[in-house]
Coordinates of C-alpha atoms (C1' of nucleotides) in Angstrom, one line a residue:
Chain A
X299 CA 40.1 -131.5 -31.1
X300 CA 40.6 -133.2 -27.8
X301 CA 37.8 -134.7 -25.9
X302 CA 38.3 -132.2 -23.0
X303 CA 38.0 -129.3 -25.5
X304 CA 34.7 -130.7 -26.8
X305 CA 33.4 -131.0 -23.2
X306 CA 34.4 -127.4 -22.5
X307 CA 32.6 -126.3 -25.7
X308 CA 29.6 -128.2 -24.7
X309 CA 29.6 -126.8 -21.2
X310 CA 29.9 -123.3 -22.6
X311 CA 27.0 -123.8 -25.0
X312 CA 24.8 -125.2 -22.2
X313 CA 25.7 -122.3 -20.0
X314 CA 24.7 -119.8 -22.7
X315 CA 21.4 -121.6 -23.3
X316 CA 20.7 -121.6 -19.6
X317 CA 21.6 -117.9 -19.4
X318 CA 19.4 -117.1 -22.3
X319 CA 16.4 -119.0 -20.9
X320 CA 16.8 -117.3 -17.6
X321 CA 17.1 -113.8 -19.0
X322 CA 14.1 -114.2 -21.3
X323 CA 12.1 -115.4 -18.4
X324 CA 13.2 -112.5 -16.2
X325 CA 12.3 -110.1 -19.0
X326 CA 8.9 -111.6 -19.3
X327 CA 8.3 -111.4 -15.6
X328 CA 9.6 -107.8 -15.5
X329 CA 7.0 -106.9 -18.2
X330 CA 4.2 -108.0 -15.9
X331 CA 3.8 -111.7 -16.6
X332 CA 4.9 -113.2 -13.3
X333 CA 2.6 -116.2 -13.2
X334 CA 4.4 -118.0 -16.0
X335 CA 7.4 -120.3 -16.4
X336 CA 9.7 -120.8 -19.5
X337 CA 7.7 -123.8 -20.5
X338 CA 4.7 -121.6 -21.2
X339 CA 6.8 -119.5 -23.6
X340 CA 7.7 -122.7 -25.5
X341 CA 4.0 -123.5 -25.7
X342 CA 3.2 -120.0 -26.9
X343 CA 5.6 -120.3 -29.8
X344 CA 3.6 -123.3 -31.0
X345 CA 0.2 -121.7 -30.5
X346 CA 1.0 -118.3 -31.9
X347 CA 0.7 -118.9 -35.7
X348 CA -2.9 -120.0 -35.7
X349 CA -3.5 -122.1 -32.7
X350 CA -2.9 -125.8 -32.2
X351 CA -4.5 -128.8 -30.7
X352 CA -3.5 -130.3 -27.4
X353 CA -1.9 -133.2 -29.2
X354 CA 0.1 -130.9 -31.4
X355 CA 1.3 -129.1 -28.3
X356 CA 2.2 -132.3 -26.6
X357 CA 4.4 -133.4 -29.5
X358 CA 6.0 -129.9 -29.6
X359 CA 6.9 -130.0 -25.9
X360 CA 7.9 -133.6 -25.8
X361 CA 5.4 -134.6 -23.1
X362 CA 2.2 -136.7 -23.0
X363 CA -1.0 -135.2 -24.1
X364 CA -2.4 -135.4 -20.6
X365 CA 0.5 -133.2 -19.4
X366 CA -0.1 -130.8 -22.3
X367 CA -3.8 -130.7 -21.4
X368 CA -3.0 -129.8 -17.8
X369 CA -0.7 -127.0 -19.1
X370 CA -3.6 -125.7 -21.2
X371 CA -5.9 -125.8 -18.3
X372 CA -3.5 -123.7 -16.3
X373 CA -3.1 -121.2 -19.2
X374 CA -6.8 -120.9 -19.6
X375 CA -7.3 -120.3 -15.9
X376 CA -4.7 -117.5 -16.1
X377 CA -6.2 -116.0 -19.1
X378 CA -3.5 -116.6 -21.7
X379 CA -5.4 -119.0 -24.1
X380 CA -8.9 -120.2 -25.0
X381 CA -10.2 -123.5 -26.1
X382 CA -12.4 -123.2 -29.2
X383 CA -14.2 -125.9 -31.2
X384 CA -12.0 -127.1 -34.1
X385 CA -13.4 -126.0 -37.4
X386 CA -12.6 -129.3 -39.2
X387 CA -12.7 -131.9 -36.5
X388 CA -15.4 -132.3 -33.9
X389 CA -13.2 -134.4 -31.6
X390 CA -10.5 -131.8 -31.4
X391 CA -10.4 -128.4 -29.9
X392 CA -8.2 -125.5 -31.1
X393 CA -6.2 -123.8 -28.4
X394 CA -5.6 -120.1 -29.4
X395 CA -3.9 -117.2 -27.7
X396 CA -6.1 -114.5 -26.0
X397 CA -5.0 -110.8 -26.3
X398 CA -3.1 -111.3 -23.0
X399 CA -1.4 -114.3 -24.6
X400 CA -0.3 -112.2 -27.5
X401 CA 0.9 -109.4 -25.2
X402 CA 3.0 -112.0 -23.4
X403 CA 4.4 -113.3 -26.7
X404 CA 5.5 -109.8 -27.6
X405 CA 7.1 -109.3 -24.2
X406 CA 9.1 -112.5 -24.7
X407 CA 10.3 -111.3 -28.1
X408 CA 11.4 -108.0 -26.7
X409 CA 13.2 -109.8 -23.9
X410 CA 15.0 -112.1 -26.4
X411 CA 15.9 -109.2 -28.5
X412 CA 17.5 -107.5 -25.5
X413 CA 19.6 -110.5 -24.8
X414 CA 20.7 -110.9 -28.4
X415 CA 21.5 -107.2 -28.6
X416 CA 23.8 -107.6 -25.7
X417 CA 25.6 -110.4 -27.6
X418 CA 25.9 -108.1 -30.5
X419 CA 27.5 -105.5 -28.4
X420 CA 30.1 -108.0 -27.3
X421 CA 30.8 -109.8 -30.6
X422 CA 29.4 -107.6 -33.3
X423 CA 26.0 -107.9 -34.8
X424 CA 27.1 -109.5 -38.0
X425 CA 28.9 -112.3 -36.1
X426 CA 25.7 -113.0 -34.1
X427 CA 23.6 -113.0 -37.2
X428 CA 25.9 -115.7 -38.7
X429 CA 25.3 -117.8 -35.6
X430 CA 21.6 -117.9 -36.3
X431 CA 22.2 -119.4 -39.7
X432 CA 24.8 -121.9 -38.6
X433 CA 22.9 -123.0 -35.5
X434 CA 19.8 -123.7 -37.6
X435 CA 21.9 -125.9 -39.8
X436 CA 23.2 -128.0 -36.9
X437 CA 20.0 -129.0 -35.2
X438 CA 17.1 -127.7 -37.2
X439 CA 14.7 -129.9 -35.2
X440 CA 16.3 -130.2 -31.9
X441 CA 14.1 -131.0 -28.9
X442 CA 12.6 -127.9 -27.4
X443 CA 13.3 -129.4 -24.1
X444 CA 16.9 -129.2 -22.9
X445 CA 15.9 -131.0 -19.7
X446 CA 17.8 -133.1 -17.3
Chain B
X72 CA 17.8 -106.9 -35.7
X73 CA 14.1 -107.4 -35.5
X74 CA 12.5 -109.0 -32.4
X75 CA 11.3 -112.0 -34.5
X76 CA 14.9 -112.6 -35.7
X77 CA 16.1 -112.6 -32.1
X78 CA 13.4 -115.1 -31.2
X79 CA 14.4 -117.4 -34.1
X80 CA 18.0 -117.2 -33.1
X81 CA 17.1 -118.0 -29.5
X82 CA 15.0 -120.9 -30.6
X83 CA 17.8 -122.3 -32.7
X84 CA 20.3 -122.0 -29.8
X85 CA 17.9 -123.8 -27.5
X86 CA 17.3 -126.5 -30.1
X87 CA 21.1 -127.1 -30.4
X88 CA 21.5 -127.2 -26.7
X89 CA 18.7 -129.7 -26.4
X90 CA 20.1 -131.8 -29.2
X91 CA 23.5 -131.7 -27.6
X92 CA 22.2 -132.8 -24.2
X93 CA 20.3 -135.6 -25.8
X94 CA 23.1 -136.9 -27.9
X95 CA 25.6 -136.9 -25.1
X96 CA 23.2 -138.7 -23.0
X97 CA 22.5 -141.3 -25.7
X98 CA 26.3 -141.7 -26.1
X99 CA 26.7 -142.3 -22.4
X100 CA 23.9 -144.9 -22.4
X101 CA 25.3 -146.6 -25.4
X102 CA 28.6 -147.0 -23.6
X103 CA 27.0 -149.0 -20.9
X104 CA 25.8 -146.4 -18.3
X105 CA 22.1 -146.7 -18.8
X106 CA 21.1 -145.9 -15.2
X107 CA 22.0 -142.2 -15.3
X108 CA 20.3 -139.0 -16.5
X109 CA 22.0 -135.9 -17.8
X110 CA 21.9 -134.3 -14.3
X111 CA 24.4 -136.9 -13.1
X112 CA 26.8 -135.8 -15.8
X113 CA 26.5 -132.2 -14.6
X114 CA 27.3 -133.5 -11.1
X115 CA 30.3 -135.4 -12.4
X116 CA 31.8 -132.4 -13.9
X117 CA 31.9 -130.7 -10.5
X118 CA 33.1 -133.8 -8.7
X119 CA 35.8 -134.8 -11.2
X120 CA 38.7 -132.5 -10.3
X121 CA 39.1 -133.6 -6.7
X122 CA 35.8 -134.3 -5.2
X123 CA 33.3 -131.8 -3.7
X124 CA 31.0 -131.5 -0.7
X125 CA 27.3 -131.9 -1.0
X126 CA 26.9 -128.2 -0.4
X127 CA 29.3 -127.4 -3.3
X128 CA 27.4 -129.7 -5.5
X129 CA 24.1 -128.1 -4.6
X130 CA 25.4 -124.7 -5.5
X131 CA 26.8 -126.0 -8.8
X132 CA 23.5 -127.6 -9.8
X133 CA 21.2 -124.9 -8.5
X134 CA 19.2 -127.0 -6.1
X135 CA 18.9 -127.3 -2.3
X136 CA 21.5 -129.3 -0.5
X137 CA 18.9 -131.8 0.5
X138 CA 18.2 -132.5 -3.2
X139 CA 22.0 -132.7 -3.9
X140 CA 22.3 -135.2 -1.0
X141 CA 19.6 -137.4 -2.4
X142 CA 21.4 -137.3 -5.7
X143 CA 24.6 -138.4 -4.0
X144 CA 22.7 -141.2 -2.2
X145 CA 21.6 -142.5 -5.6
X146 CA 25.0 -142.2 -7.2
X147 CA 26.6 -144.0 -4.2
X148 CA 24.0 -146.8 -4.5
X149 CA 24.8 -147.2 -8.2
X150 CA 28.5 -147.3 -7.6
X151 CA 29.6 -144.0 -9.2
X152 CA 30.8 -142.1 -6.2
X153 CA 31.9 -142.5 -2.6
X154 CA 31.5 -140.4 0.5
X155 CA 34.8 -139.9 2.4
X156 CA 35.6 -138.0 5.5
X157 CA 36.7 -134.5 4.7
X158 CA 40.4 -134.0 5.5
X159 CA 40.0 -130.5 6.9
X160 CA 36.4 -130.4 8.2
X161 CA 34.9 -133.1 10.4
X162 CA 31.4 -131.8 9.6
X163 CA 31.8 -132.2 5.9
X164 CA 32.2 -135.2 3.7
X165 CA 34.1 -135.3 0.5
X166 CA 32.2 -136.9 -2.4
X167 CA 34.6 -138.4 -4.9
X168 CA 34.2 -140.5 -8.1
X169 CA 34.9 -144.2 -8.0
X170 CA 36.6 -145.9 -10.9
X171 CA 33.2 -146.5 -12.5
X172 CA 32.5 -142.8 -12.1
X173 CA 35.7 -141.9 -13.9
X174 CA 34.8 -144.4 -16.7
X175 CA 31.5 -142.7 -17.1
X176 CA 33.1 -139.3 -17.2
X177 CA 35.4 -140.5 -20.0
X178 CA 32.4 -141.9 -21.9
X179 CA 30.6 -138.5 -21.7
X180 CA 33.7 -136.8 -23.0
X181 CA 33.9 -139.2 -25.9
X182 CA 30.2 -138.7 -26.7
X183 CA 30.6 -134.9 -26.6
X184 CA 33.6 -135.1 -28.9
X185 CA 31.5 -137.1 -31.3
X186 CA 28.8 -134.5 -31.4
X187 CA 31.3 -131.6 -31.8
X188 CA 33.1 -133.5 -34.5
X189 CA 29.9 -133.8 -36.4
X190 CA 29.5 -130.0 -36.1
X191 CA 33.0 -129.6 -37.5
X192 CA 32.1 -131.7 -40.5
X193 CA 29.3 -129.4 -41.2
X194 CA 30.8 -126.0 -40.5
X195 CA 34.6 -126.6 -40.4
X196 CA 36.6 -127.2 -37.3
X197 CA 38.1 -123.8 -37.1
X198 CA 34.6 -122.3 -37.1
X199 CA 33.5 -124.5 -34.3
X200 CA 36.6 -123.7 -32.3
X201 CA 35.9 -120.0 -32.6
X202 CA 32.4 -120.7 -31.1
X203 CA 33.9 -122.1 -28.0
X204 CA 35.8 -118.9 -27.3
X205 CA 32.9 -116.7 -28.1
X206 CA 30.4 -118.7 -26.1
X207 CA 32.7 -118.5 -23.1
X208 CA 32.8 -114.7 -23.4
X209 CA 29.0 -114.4 -23.5
X210 CA 27.9 -116.3 -20.4
X211 CA 31.0 -117.6 -18.6
X212 CA 29.0 -118.5 -15.5
X213 CA 25.6 -119.3 -16.9
X214 CA 23.4 -121.7 -14.9
X215 CA 24.2 -125.3 -15.5
X216 CA 20.5 -125.9 -15.5
X217 CA 18.6 -124.8 -18.6
X218 CA 15.4 -126.0 -17.0
X219 CA 11.8 -124.9 -17.6
Chain C
dC5 C1' 33.5 -120.3 26.8
dT6 C1' 29.7 -118.6 24.7
dA7 C1' 27.3 -117.5 20.4
dT8 C1' 26.6 -117.8 15.8
dA9 C1' 27.4 -119.9 11.3
dT10 C1' 27.9 -123.9 8.5
dA11 C1' 27.8 -129.2 6.7
dG12 C1' 24.8 -132.6 6.6
dT13 C1' 20.6 -135.4 7.4
dC14 C1' 15.6 -136.7 8.4
dA15 C1' 10.9 -136.1 7.5
dA16 C1' 6.9 -134.3 5.3
dG17 C1' 4.7 -132.2 1.5
dC18 C1' 3.9 -130.4 -3.2
dT19 C1' 4.2 -130.0 -8.3
dG20 C1' 4.4 -131.6 -12.7
dC21 C1' 4.8 -135.4 -15.0
dT22 C1' 3.5 -140.4 -16.1
dT23 C1' 0.5 -144.6 -16.9
dG24 C1' -4.0 -146.6 -17.5
dA25 C1' -8.8 -146.4 -18.6
dC26 C1' -12.3 -144.4 -20.9
dC27 C1' -15.6 -141.8 -24.3
dA28 C1' -16.5 -139.3 -28.7
dT29 C1' -15.5 -138.8 -33.3
dC30 C1' -13.0 -139.6 -37.6
dA31 C1' -11.4 -142.6 -41.4
dT32 C1' -11.2 -147.0 -43.8
dG33 C1' -12.6 -151.1 -46.0
dT34 C1' -16.1 -154.1 -47.3
Chain D
dA110 C1' -24.4 -148.3 -44.8
dC111 C1' -21.9 -150.0 -41.3
dA112 C1' -18.4 -152.4 -38.6
dT113 C1' -13.6 -151.7 -37.2
dG114 C1' -9.7 -149.5 -35.9
dA115 C1' -7.3 -145.0 -35.3
dT116 C1' -7.2 -140.5 -33.2
dG117 C1' -8.4 -136.3 -30.0
dG118 C1' -9.4 -135.4 -25.5
dT119 C1' -10.3 -136.0 -20.5
dC120 C1' -10.5 -138.3 -15.8
dA121 C1' -8.1 -140.5 -12.2
dA122 C1' -4.3 -142.4 -9.7
dG123 C1' 0.5 -142.8 -8.8
dC124 C1' 5.3 -141.4 -8.6
dA125 C1' 9.9 -139.0 -9.0
dG126 C1' 12.3 -135.2 -7.8
dC127 C1' 12.3 -131.3 -5.7
dT128 C1' 11.1 -128.1 -1.7
dT129 C1' 10.5 -126.3 3.1
dG130 C1' 11.2 -127.0 8.0
dA131 C1' 13.5 -129.0 11.9
dC132 C1' 17.3 -130.9 13.9
dT133 C1' 22.4 -132.5 15.2
dA134 C1' 27.4 -132.0 15.0
dT135 C1' 31.2 -129.3 14.2
dA136 C1' 33.6 -125.1 13.1
dT137 C1' 34.6 -120.2 13.9
dA138 C1' 34.5 -115.6 16.0
dG139 C1' 34.4 -112.6 19.9

DNA sequence: CTATATAGTCAAGCTGCTTGACCATCATGT
DNA sequence: ACATGATGGTCAAGCAGCTTGACTATATAG
């Protein structure tokens, strides 16, 4: 494969990723969560299972723990998460989703499903399902942050 | 497809996109262009064909023309581009790549080719080639900026 | 020839991140 | 038991990269 082809493929992949991020975000906003940005969604995916510490969150997002702490401050202020004492470690605090946080997480899943469904209409659902498996093999632990 | 599957697929796609961005950037740095960030690469892809105005670049990157102008200032200072008078419009200035800018563009293509080749080793080259076609159908004009 | 639109720049301000310093608590070794 | 270092978290200050607003010069339309 020529270098220029690889570049075109890369550009197409990044365009799809950008489009996906944007559409999920629009879907979340349309469902009534206008005071969030995509980064909050990435945070929610880490917090959802059973909560996480600020340090966990920082590692997940690829930022300093100070930055993660500021993000948590903001989400607390907006009512999406709570800080609770950590059951095993008195230094740490467990950040967990509130009911509003869960509602937003469900909204994001619905929005993502809408986008993926549109892909299925274009390419066939089986095809799209195959993607998921192959993508996971390529970069199972890629950075959550496709930033500049 | 369940919502949670769609979310997992989305996460995998974003992880691959992040991984790709990071690896291309590392490849560019390893080839001797350490004073650039991924955004400069996105700018180069717009400038490469035959140059572009600051306003064109701003639209391509999804930022204000002031921000694009600052980016051009920086790239001029670092020797990657030049501002030339625009042949048809005395208000405008054509931003074009210098020889160093072209060298960096080639380095980015090599790096991208390296990543795509690794995908081919995992999945088969034909499979990867099919991706390119399908990705281009899904979001042919997605934003170049998969930002938060 | 006037009026409006467009290309570009200058200046100021804001947001989200970083670095650095610090305290409280945990874990380890003696 | 207790000293020592590691870890979780916060406070404070600074900065990079972007935005909005204002302005000039040139182009374009009527």
